[in-house]
Amino acid sequence: ALAAPALAQSQPTINWRLASSFPKSLDTIYGAAETFSKRVSALTGGKFNIRVFAGGEIVPALQVLDAVQNGTVEIGHSASYYYFGKDPTFAFDAAVPFGLNSRQQTAWFDQGGGRELLREFFRGYGIMNFQGGNTGTQMGGWFRKEIKTVKDLDGLKMRISAFAGKVMQPLGLVPQQIAGGDIYPALEKGTIDAAEWIGPYDDEKLGFNKVAPFYYTPGWWEPSLQVSFYVSIKEWEKLPKEYQAAIEAASYESHVVMQAEYDAKNPAALARLLKQGVKLRTFPREVMDACYKSANTFMDEESAKNAKFKKIYDSWKRFRQDENQWFSVAEVPMQNYMLSRK
Amino acid sequence: ALAAPALAQSQPTINWRLASSFPKSLDTIYGAAETFSKRVSALTGGKFNIRVFAGGEIVPALQVLDAVQNGTVEIGHSASYYYFGKDPTFAFDAAVPFGLNSRQQTAWFDQGGGRELLREFFRGYGIMNFQGGNTGTQMGGWFRKEIKTVKDLDGLKMRISAFAGKVMQPLGLVPQQIAGGDIYPALEKGTIDAAEWIGPYDDEKLGFNKVAPFYYTPGWWEPSLQVSFYVSIKEWEKLPKEYQAAIEAASYESHVVMQAEYDAKNPAALARLLKQGVKLRTFPREVMDACYKSANTFMDEESAKNAKFKKIYDSWKRFRQDENQWFSVAEVPMQNYMLSRK
């Protein structure tokens, strides 16, 4: 009798569809899903295929969470604060006003208990969340007129993300929800007075500087914005262990690459904008302080009525305080010295 | 006739040995190699095994580069500035005085041309380098006496890394090369006046605070320290594509996890040290300025005589300037605001 050849365990071919919340024009943030998908394919000899669809192609951009939850797609790539209206707790997976910077958010998620807390929360939506990129500190947006005091926010119509809108409403700001492509004409006509988007590299493409010359910093509502992969738990459980490992590893890779791309692309974009006459402005301390106070009031009130929010907020808040103590000792003095020599 | 069953292409079992430059007691930095090895194994169904050996177990801690180059091991995990004596160019893969912070170093390596430039340089040693962790900004070390002016560096015997020693020698500092375990008795006896190591979490274990109470910041010679995996190019070329992909992805993962671990562990260690009476001090501006000037002199002189150094320095220097311009606009104002509220 012939000896049977040693057979390798054959791995299955698996095809998934990934719904992104982002348009292809946001190449850096949309690209993180492509980075992810390419790595998963390379790790599995092309057997585990994840096809990436841009926002709106198969699922509306802001319904990616729902699409994974209800099984329309196996995986999504989104920014969790888009689902703030369902539950403000989602924001801890993305961006919180006066929250963690990019490195601190990654540390909290990966080694500070954040992953476990957030996954417990996401389990209620049938989803397992993974880190899938960060933008770093965003800009505060484009304004037709200067903001000199808190009173200048009163009656200001601004296209702004939901959480920031909530925080500024008590100060008189009128938040507007407008899709990316509609912001420019609204700013031009004066239907709105201001709009925030992301940072120099992405903002430049939309040309806001032509209709709103004052470019404010910092975007305190997004000291960093983490984006996330949403994997259907039901589909996850069907995967061979090696494919699960591929998702985990590829998530780390796209997390690094997206931040690095923003860091590499933003400086030149900012320089081009400044050459075109953009007027860079810093929010006055008085405005920052009023927003900080309002943000804390919101967090405290939400904690009092939302146990899920409170559980995560308590961990996150302690972590933020510890991190800032440590960053104040080595990281920030070093960075400030370098800026004094630039 | 029976149809033959579809056979999966059988992947080979491969066993590698990884020589680390780090002792197991540095669990965070040593642990990055364990994170890497576990992920590679999980991605390959246990077929690609990388066994991690601590510094000195099979290869002396500071000869990991040589061990990969001469084929003693297939892979290493080290800090490239340990090979500063062979060529100062190695420092760009690790830490350069007044250099890039952790995020900027990652951006330069991954998206700013750093990987390509460094790999061209490492090819001369038969090695392909991968990112394998970062410590963040390190502390400036432990001093028996306060440093109030540049004159206080004159005659000071300090255990310090090679590049920083070179920069401070013109200011009269006497650099000492002492292994980690021998620093404490040398400081206690007064054989040396000062010693730098890493940061609160690692420094605390060695108990320096008992014999040198002044803890200085920032460690300007290591605004961030990237550690690296060294893969033998000869061995790399023998790997199936999926195993190469596993190394690439696992490198990203350990890069994230090591920084996150330091960020999560340093705050509590610093708090414990401060409770024990450690006296935190910031290097005087005059001292920082003198060191900055000396560092630039060294870089310029080295560039004039070392074409490999110059090629990388020119790219790196432009990148540093661009990054700091951009960080000064959003990242740093945001961080400084948060520190003012901590």
XYZ file of C-alpha atoms in Angstrom:
684
model
C 0.000 0.000 0.000
C 1.072 3.476 -0.739
C 1.504 5.887 2.144
C -0.999 8.702 1.949
C 0.617 12.091 1.476
C 0.427 14.398 4.470
C -2.540 16.640 3.844
C -2.651 20.177 5.015
C -5.923 21.133 6.525
C -7.655 22.991 3.739
C -8.816 26.441 4.726
C -12.130 27.638 3.337
C -12.572 30.458 0.848
C -14.563 33.206 2.526
C -15.941 36.350 0.908
C -17.036 39.296 3.011
C -18.376 42.694 2.099
C -17.136 45.697 4.054
C -19.335 48.805 4.201
C -17.318 51.940 4.820
C -18.824 55.188 6.113
C -16.290 57.155 4.093
C -16.144 58.307 0.469
C -13.155 57.379 -1.701
C -12.249 61.078 -1.863
C -11.200 60.831 1.788
C -8.379 58.592 0.593
C -6.569 58.434 3.933
C -9.501 57.363 6.072
C -11.211 55.302 3.361
C -7.806 53.818 2.548
C -7.486 52.291 6.017
C -10.117 49.719 5.028
C -8.181 48.926 1.839
C -4.974 48.497 3.858
C -6.879 46.140 6.149
C -8.428 44.120 3.361
C -5.147 43.721 1.455
C -3.366 42.452 4.549
C -6.084 39.928 5.390
C -5.885 38.607 1.838
C -2.073 38.367 1.908
C -2.146 36.548 5.245
C -4.574 33.916 4.000
C -3.139 33.241 0.576
C -6.044 35.112 -1.030
C -8.684 32.875 0.546
C -10.271 35.394 2.882
C -11.520 38.195 0.642
C -12.958 41.372 2.067
C -14.365 43.651 -0.620
C -14.494 47.298 0.403
C -17.476 49.481 -0.557
C -17.387 53.238 -0.096
C -20.040 55.067 1.905
C -23.394 54.928 0.108
C -22.399 52.229 -2.387
C -24.336 49.428 -0.724
C -25.218 51.002 2.612
C -25.852 54.672 3.548
C -22.713 56.161 5.049
C -24.188 56.729 8.481
C -25.942 53.351 8.727
C -22.896 51.101 8.742
C -23.482 50.039 12.340
C -27.047 49.005 11.501
C -25.903 47.152 8.391
C -23.495 45.000 10.393
C -26.019 44.528 13.169
C -28.752 43.327 10.846
C -26.477 41.145 8.706
C -26.531 43.174 5.458
C -22.708 43.094 5.554
C -20.279 41.051 7.615
C -18.011 43.993 8.476
C -18.006 47.784 8.525
C -15.542 50.661 8.862
C -16.980 53.687 10.569
C -16.583 56.379 13.202
C -18.521 55.310 16.261
C -19.658 58.813 17.213
C -21.927 58.751 14.164
C -24.200 56.648 16.389
C -24.207 59.207 19.194
C -27.971 59.635 18.633
C -28.555 55.976 19.536
C -26.378 56.275 22.646
C -23.673 58.847 23.506
C -21.606 55.928 24.882
C -20.493 55.223 21.299
C -18.321 58.343 21.437
C -15.707 56.676 23.669
C -14.814 54.442 20.717
C -14.221 57.517 18.518
C -13.826 61.023 19.971
C -14.963 62.806 23.108
C -14.684 66.588 23.623
C -11.505 67.372 25.584
C -10.683 63.682 25.434
C -7.621 61.587 24.751
C -5.010 62.322 22.129
C -4.198 59.672 19.527
C -1.563 57.836 21.576
C -3.587 57.992 24.761
C -6.703 56.683 23.016
C -4.710 53.767 21.629
C -3.203 53.070 25.070
C -6.602 53.193 26.781
C -8.142 50.907 24.170
C -5.270 48.421 23.982
C -3.841 48.344 27.514
C -6.110 50.454 29.699
C -9.251 48.345 29.715
C -10.968 50.282 26.934
C -11.270 47.352 24.541
C -13.008 45.176 27.123
C -15.402 47.935 28.212
C -16.282 48.942 24.663
C -16.748 45.364 23.487
C -19.175 44.716 26.321
C -21.147 47.723 25.079
C -20.950 46.782 21.382
C -22.063 43.227 22.158
C -25.528 44.690 22.589
C -25.396 45.449 18.845
C -24.028 42.030 17.846
C -20.713 43.668 16.970
C -17.068 43.204 17.919
C -15.152 46.477 17.465
C -11.496 46.849 16.453
C -9.214 49.885 16.194
C -9.042 50.989 12.573
C -7.147 54.264 12.393
C -6.890 57.692 13.972
C -6.800 61.193 12.502
C -4.931 62.897 15.374
C -6.143 66.253 16.688
C -8.523 67.787 14.196
C -8.880 71.437 13.296
C -11.662 73.576 14.739
C -13.077 74.428 11.347
C -13.753 77.302 8.988
C -15.485 80.512 10.068
C -16.729 83.442 7.991
C -16.105 85.793 10.923
C -13.690 85.775 13.835
C -14.687 84.323 17.201
C -13.455 86.695 19.882
C -15.706 85.961 22.840
C -18.204 83.327 23.954
C -20.957 85.703 22.808
C -19.819 85.253 19.211
C -21.090 81.658 19.388
C -24.619 82.866 20.148
C -26.782 82.278 17.088
C -23.852 80.955 15.045
C -25.020 78.335 12.569
C -22.316 75.711 12.330
C -21.999 72.389 10.577
C -20.520 70.323 13.377
C -20.460 66.762 14.715
C -23.265 65.772 17.063
C -21.385 65.656 20.369
C -19.761 69.075 19.837
C -23.138 70.461 18.828
C -24.660 69.240 22.104
C -21.847 70.888 24.065
C -22.155 74.248 22.278
C -25.946 74.476 22.156
C -26.153 75.837 25.736
C -23.808 78.613 24.529
C -26.249 79.552 21.776
C -24.672 77.748 18.826
C -27.116 76.307 16.291
C -25.675 72.967 15.107
C -26.381 71.956 11.507
C -26.180 68.445 10.083
C -24.984 68.773 6.485
C -23.324 66.136 4.292
C -19.749 66.832 3.152
C -20.637 67.795 -0.422
C -23.269 70.325 0.639
C -21.111 72.290 3.049
C -19.364 74.503 0.482
C -22.516 76.021 -1.106
C -24.101 76.516 2.332
C -21.018 78.396 3.534
C -20.831 80.392 0.308
C -24.478 81.518 0.490
C -24.205 82.241 4.183
C -26.867 79.651 5.059
C -24.321 78.591 7.655
C -21.598 80.684 9.334
C -19.039 77.985 9.995
C -18.206 74.346 9.330
C -15.740 71.834 10.660
C -14.498 68.868 8.712
C -11.210 67.116 9.560
C -7.816 68.736 9.033
C -5.691 70.446 6.357
C -5.295 67.464 4.013
C -9.020 66.699 3.752
C -10.298 70.261 4.194
C -8.145 71.570 1.350
C -9.942 69.354 -1.177
C -13.313 70.915 -0.350
C -12.011 74.472 -0.812
C -13.608 75.989 2.299
C -10.883 78.632 2.472
C -12.452 80.450 -0.480
C -15.689 81.136 1.396
C -14.683 81.130 5.079
C -11.175 82.505 5.583
C -10.713 81.985 9.354
C -9.307 78.542 10.130
C -9.643 77.787 13.844
C -7.667 75.460 16.071
C -7.776 73.203 17.979
C -10.795 70.997 17.318
C -11.315 70.360 21.041
C -14.232 68.024 20.258
C -11.797 65.707 18.476
C -8.403 65.720 20.250
C -8.160 62.518 18.245
C -10.720 60.608 16.226
C -10.412 56.849 16.271
C -12.215 54.996 13.511
C -13.257 51.383 13.942
C -13.894 48.115 12.223
C -17.195 46.514 13.181
C -17.245 42.735 12.821
C -20.501 40.820 13.095
C -20.054 38.494 16.097
C -22.154 35.858 14.336
C -19.798 35.887 11.333
C -16.682 36.108 13.547
C -17.618 32.888 15.282
C -17.737 31.045 11.946
C -14.127 31.957 11.074
C -11.138 29.613 11.403
C -8.770 30.811 14.147
C -6.147 31.863 11.597
C -8.658 34.160 9.886
C -9.618 35.678 13.224
C -5.922 36.274 13.871
C -5.654 37.911 10.434
C -8.409 40.390 11.332
C -6.752 41.206 14.633
C -3.320 41.790 13.106
C -4.625 43.724 10.092
C -6.569 46.001 12.423
C -3.309 46.989 14.160
C -1.656 47.638 10.819
C -4.373 49.870 9.414
C -4.503 51.666 12.759
C -0.819 52.610 12.413
C -0.884 53.356 8.705
C -3.846 55.724 8.747
C -2.373 57.922 11.487
C 1.008 57.904 9.746
C -0.603 58.935 6.460
C -2.369 61.878 8.061
C 0.836 62.916 9.811
C 2.777 62.698 6.555
C 0.173 64.526 4.435
C -1.145 67.275 6.707
C 2.003 69.451 6.922
C 2.240 70.167 3.181
C -1.521 70.745 2.903
C -1.388 73.247 5.757
C 1.522 75.053 4.106
C -0.440 75.287 0.816
C -3.508 76.655 2.607
C -1.449 79.291 4.419
C 0.087 80.362 1.112
C -3.427 80.938 -0.214
C -4.070 83.443 2.556
C -5.929 81.310 5.086
C -6.106 83.121 8.431
C -5.112 80.724 11.191
C -6.759 81.511 14.542
C -6.706 79.872 17.967
C -9.956 79.671 19.928
C -9.744 82.229 22.759
C -9.108 80.766 26.210
C -12.486 82.098 27.345
C -14.235 80.109 24.601
C -12.267 76.949 25.375
C -13.091 77.269 29.076
C -16.813 77.738 28.437
C -16.875 74.680 26.156
C -14.847 72.625 28.637
C -17.330 73.457 31.367
C -20.290 72.648 29.140
C -18.706 69.336 28.067
C -18.245 68.301 31.690
C -21.834 69.214 32.488
C -23.029 67.029 29.616
C -20.851 64.084 30.718
C -22.044 64.345 34.317
C -25.703 64.591 33.337
C -25.424 61.670 30.929
C -23.643 59.604 33.596
C -26.507 60.244 36.003
C -29.081 58.748 33.643
C -27.114 56.247 31.510
C -25.385 53.416 33.365
C -23.541 52.195 30.253
C -22.128 55.652 29.677
C -21.146 56.047 33.327
C -19.306 52.727 33.479
C -17.033 53.659 30.595
C -16.743 57.346 31.507
C -15.442 56.510 34.982
C -12.621 54.316 33.623
C -11.826 56.693 30.784
C -11.751 59.783 33.015
C -9.263 58.251 35.448
C -7.104 57.137 32.545
C -7.195 60.623 30.996
C -6.058 62.198 34.256
C -3.207 59.702 34.754
C -2.052 60.069 31.145
C -1.980 63.845 31.260
C 0.025 63.775 34.499
C 2.626 61.587 32.834
C 2.611 63.419 29.480
C 3.204 66.688 31.362
C 6.492 65.316 32.701
C 8.402 64.088 29.634
C 6.426 64.091 26.369
C 5.050 67.636 26.422
C 8.141 69.476 27.751
C 10.172 67.754 25.013
C 7.642 68.639 22.331
C 7.371 72.229 23.531
C 11.141 72.588 23.463
C 11.236 71.335 19.886
C 8.509 73.789 18.858
C 10.514 76.634 20.389
C 13.387 75.695 18.050
C 11.395 75.032 14.896
C -12.708 6.643 -10.933
C -12.899 8.632 -7.775
C -12.338 12.365 -7.949
C -9.235 13.363 -6.014
C -10.037 15.614 -3.074
C -8.977 19.204 -3.467
C -5.650 19.526 -1.695
C -4.615 22.673 0.060
C -1.066 23.628 -0.641
C 0.756 22.467 2.435
C 2.739 25.201 4.152
C 6.088 24.242 5.652
C 6.891 24.152 9.348
C 9.587 26.721 10.021
C 11.445 27.284 13.282
C 13.343 30.485 13.906
C 15.299 31.744 16.874
C 14.917 35.374 17.872
C 17.750 37.027 19.812
C 16.525 39.956 21.898
C 18.820 42.671 23.234
C 16.597 43.026 26.275
C 16.348 41.164 29.584
C 13.043 39.629 30.667
C 12.967 42.104 33.556
C 12.234 44.846 31.009
C 8.898 43.122 30.469
C 7.410 45.843 28.268
C 10.236 46.080 25.750
C 11.183 42.386 25.893
C 7.482 41.569 25.709
C 7.168 43.182 22.270
C 9.068 40.214 20.811
C 6.723 37.788 22.576
C 3.695 39.679 21.194
C 5.251 39.418 17.742
C 6.053 35.720 18.000
C 2.598 34.783 19.322
C 0.893 36.612 16.482
C 3.070 34.995 13.807
C 2.243 31.590 15.258
C -1.504 32.314 15.403
C -1.501 33.557 11.807
C 0.171 30.422 10.506
C -1.715 27.787 12.466
C 1.354 27.201 14.639
C 3.599 26.336 11.689
C 5.919 29.337 11.803
C 7.526 29.231 15.238
C 9.750 32.037 16.449
C 11.345 31.250 19.801
C 12.358 34.339 21.756
C 15.638 34.394 23.721
C 16.400 37.199 26.162
C 19.567 39.271 25.878
C 22.628 37.145 26.659
C 20.854 33.781 26.496
C 22.266 32.777 23.135
C 23.803 36.033 21.912
C 25.314 38.936 23.904
C 22.719 41.701 24.301
C 24.611 44.252 22.235
C 25.592 41.865 19.421
C 22.145 41.062 18.075
C 22.827 42.885 14.809
C 25.992 40.831 14.271
C 24.192 37.596 15.141
C 21.560 38.190 12.445
C 24.168 39.376 9.980
C 26.349 36.285 10.404
C 23.437 33.815 10.497
C 23.632 32.762 14.162
C 19.935 33.580 14.405
C 17.316 34.303 11.763
C 15.829 37.302 13.551
C 16.649 39.812 16.278
C 14.912 42.458 18.375
C 17.131 45.361 19.297
C 17.577 49.121 19.526
C 19.520 50.240 16.486
C 21.463 52.968 18.289
C 23.372 50.198 20.102
C 25.343 49.988 16.834
C 26.171 53.690 16.810
C 29.854 52.749 17.120
C 29.734 50.908 13.775
C 27.976 53.824 12.105
C 25.984 56.704 13.651
C 23.472 56.257 10.795
C 21.900 53.425 12.807
C 20.482 56.025 15.203
C 17.795 57.125 12.733
C 16.160 53.724 13.188
C 16.039 54.236 16.970
C 16.565 57.650 18.586
C 18.350 60.861 17.654
C 18.942 63.756 20.081
C 16.205 66.375 19.648
C 14.613 64.055 17.135
C 11.102 62.852 16.356
C 8.472 61.974 18.919
C 6.861 58.546 18.831
C 4.098 59.392 16.353
C 6.404 61.403 14.113
C 8.985 58.599 14.042
C 6.280 56.127 13.044
C 4.997 58.506 10.355
C 8.486 59.111 8.967
C 9.227 55.380 8.905
C 5.898 54.258 7.493
C 4.816 57.084 5.196
C 7.675 59.562 5.025
C 10.282 57.534 3.173
C 12.118 56.388 6.303
C 11.523 52.676 5.768
C 12.997 52.771 2.258
C 16.026 54.837 3.295
C 16.757 52.709 6.349
C 16.314 49.431 4.489
C 18.795 50.555 1.878
C 21.261 51.182 4.709
C 20.507 47.916 6.559
C 20.880 45.939 3.328
C 24.612 46.450 3.768
C 24.312 44.235 6.866
C 22.135 41.593 5.180
C 19.187 42.727 7.287
C 15.634 43.909 6.674
C 14.439 46.110 9.548
C 10.880 46.398 10.857
C 9.309 48.670 13.453
C 9.050 46.790 16.734
C 7.891 49.202 19.445
C 8.532 52.626 20.892
C 9.065 53.854 24.462
C 7.890 57.448 23.931
C 9.912 60.333 25.362
C 12.315 59.003 27.951
C 13.356 60.616 31.193
C 16.663 62.482 31.505
C 17.918 60.256 34.288
C 18.959 60.249 37.920
C 21.431 62.755 39.360
C 23.082 62.870 42.781
C 23.261 66.669 42.561
C 21.192 69.303 40.815
C 22.148 70.604 37.380
C 21.727 74.364 37.426
C 24.026 75.568 34.657
C 25.989 74.128 31.748
C 29.086 74.234 33.987
C 27.538 71.572 36.205
C 28.007 69.094 33.336
C 31.772 69.679 33.366
C 33.466 66.598 34.801
C 30.125 64.886 35.506
C 30.476 61.117 35.161
C 27.261 59.815 33.672
C 26.055 56.451 32.468
C 24.438 57.461 29.207
C 23.751 56.146 25.714
C 26.474 56.602 23.115
C 24.937 59.346 20.978
C 24.033 61.517 23.988
C 27.546 60.968 25.360
C 29.060 62.235 22.102
C 26.868 65.334 22.249
C 27.706 66.150 25.872
C 31.434 65.398 25.764
C 32.261 68.851 24.320
C 30.456 70.270 27.378
C 32.814 68.351 29.687
C 30.582 65.377 30.522
C 32.415 62.061 30.971
C 30.194 59.332 29.475
C 30.320 55.886 31.093
C 29.205 52.625 29.529
C 27.770 50.475 32.312
C 25.394 47.521 32.040
C 21.959 47.919 33.652
C 22.673 45.745 36.694
C 25.894 47.594 37.580
C 24.459 51.094 37.597
C 23.005 51.032 41.107
C 26.235 50.190 42.985
C 28.204 52.688 40.862
C 25.727 55.449 41.717
C 25.665 54.422 45.375
C 29.461 54.502 45.730
C 29.713 57.732 43.776
C 31.824 56.110 41.041
C 29.367 57.862 38.744
C 27.345 61.015 39.385
C 24.338 60.302 37.221
C 22.673 57.630 35.103
C 19.860 57.500 32.608
C 17.841 54.420 31.889
C 14.341 54.589 30.351
C 11.335 55.999 32.206
C 9.388 55.615 35.464
C 8.146 52.055 34.920
C 11.574 50.561 34.195
C 13.628 52.923 36.363
C 11.544 52.174 39.444
C 12.567 48.505 39.375
C 16.264 49.385 39.637
C 15.706 51.638 42.669
C 17.902 54.556 41.502
C 15.843 56.993 43.553
C 17.477 55.671 46.744
C 20.957 56.798 45.674
C 20.332 59.695 43.265
C 17.257 61.713 44.252
C 17.052 64.215 41.366
C 15.014 62.855 38.466
C 15.529 64.992 35.380
C 13.327 65.544 32.348
C 13.127 65.447 29.392
C 15.527 62.867 27.953
C 16.232 65.034 24.929
C 18.470 62.334 23.459
C 15.448 60.053 23.214
C 12.322 62.093 22.340
C 11.205 58.601 21.381
C 13.082 55.334 21.118
C 11.971 53.004 18.368
C 13.047 49.390 18.713
C 13.328 47.132 15.686
C 13.065 43.626 14.410
C 16.032 42.555 12.278
C 15.213 39.834 9.754
C 17.989 38.093 7.843
C 17.348 38.878 4.168
C 18.638 35.428 3.233
C 16.081 33.750 5.507
C 13.317 36.191 4.472
C 13.687 35.160 0.870
C 13.082 31.513 1.763
C 9.697 32.234 3.368
C 6.323 31.612 1.736
C 4.543 34.893 0.968
C 1.980 34.295 3.707
C 4.761 33.998 6.300
C 6.339 37.215 5.063
C 2.936 38.867 5.421
C 2.703 37.454 8.964
C 6.000 39.129 9.896
C 4.879 42.439 8.429
C 1.524 42.435 10.206
C 2.926 41.199 13.538
C 5.529 43.966 13.433
C 2.752 46.581 13.289
C 0.968 44.916 16.164
C 3.944 44.767 18.506
C 4.784 48.340 17.544
C 1.377 49.497 18.814
C 1.239 47.253 21.865
C 4.660 48.191 23.271
C 3.955 51.937 23.175
C 0.494 51.374 24.654
C 1.966 49.297 27.479
C 4.469 51.999 28.383
C 1.747 54.640 28.262
C -0.495 52.539 30.483
C 2.227 51.622 33.019
C 4.327 54.779 33.352
C 1.757 57.036 35.094
C 1.318 54.818 38.170
C 5.081 54.191 38.425
C 5.766 57.922 38.342
C 3.170 58.510 41.052
C 4.794 55.843 43.267
C 8.255 57.376 42.745
C 6.995 60.849 43.636
C 5.420 59.459 46.816
C 8.836 58.124 47.786
C 10.258 61.632 47.681
C 11.849 61.691 44.220
C 12.717 65.260 43.256
C 11.502 65.947 39.733
C 13.589 68.532 37.878
C 13.515 69.985 34.366
C 16.825 70.581 32.590
C 17.441 74.354 32.562
C 16.829 76.060 29.233
C 20.522 77.016 29.091
C 21.517 73.338 29.344
C 18.981 72.287 26.709
C 20.203 75.010 24.339
C 23.871 74.044 24.755
C 23.045 70.381 24.081
C 20.865 71.291 21.096
C 23.716 73.292 19.612
C 26.218 70.509 20.236
C 23.859 67.920 18.708
C 23.516 69.994 15.537
C 27.288 70.396 15.319
C 27.711 66.630 15.552
C 25.063 65.984 12.876
C 26.604 68.512 10.512
C 30.126 67.168 11.007
C 28.996 63.583 10.530
C 27.068 64.567 7.385
C 30.213 66.130 5.953
C 32.162 62.869 6.192
C 29.517 60.120 6.006
C 27.391 60.011 2.835
C 25.046 57.344 4.237
C 24.374 59.474 7.280
C 23.851 62.607 5.199
C 21.362 60.956 2.853
C 19.063 59.941 5.704
C 19.674 63.057 7.813
C 18.566 65.338 4.967
C 15.221 63.509 4.567
C 14.701 63.165 8.304
C 15.501 66.808 9.058
C 12.989 68.119 6.522
C 10.378 65.746 7.882
C 11.074 66.880 11.464
C 10.616 70.521 10.520
C 7.362 69.876 8.637
C 5.957 67.729 11.454
C 6.721 70.285 14.133
C 5.078 73.027 12.073
C 1.924 70.952 11.860
C 2.018 69.685 15.465
C 2.325 73.315 16.628
C -1.042 74.111 15.023
C -3.450 71.490 16.399
C -1.837 68.684 18.424
C 0.260 70.716 20.839
C -2.224 73.559 21.556
C -4.828 70.880 22.358
C -2.425 68.958 24.590
C -1.283 72.107 26.373
C -4.879 73.105 27.040
C -5.573 69.689 28.553
C -2.502 69.957 30.790
C -3.676 73.359 31.999
C -6.903 71.679 33.195
C -5.429 68.499 34.662
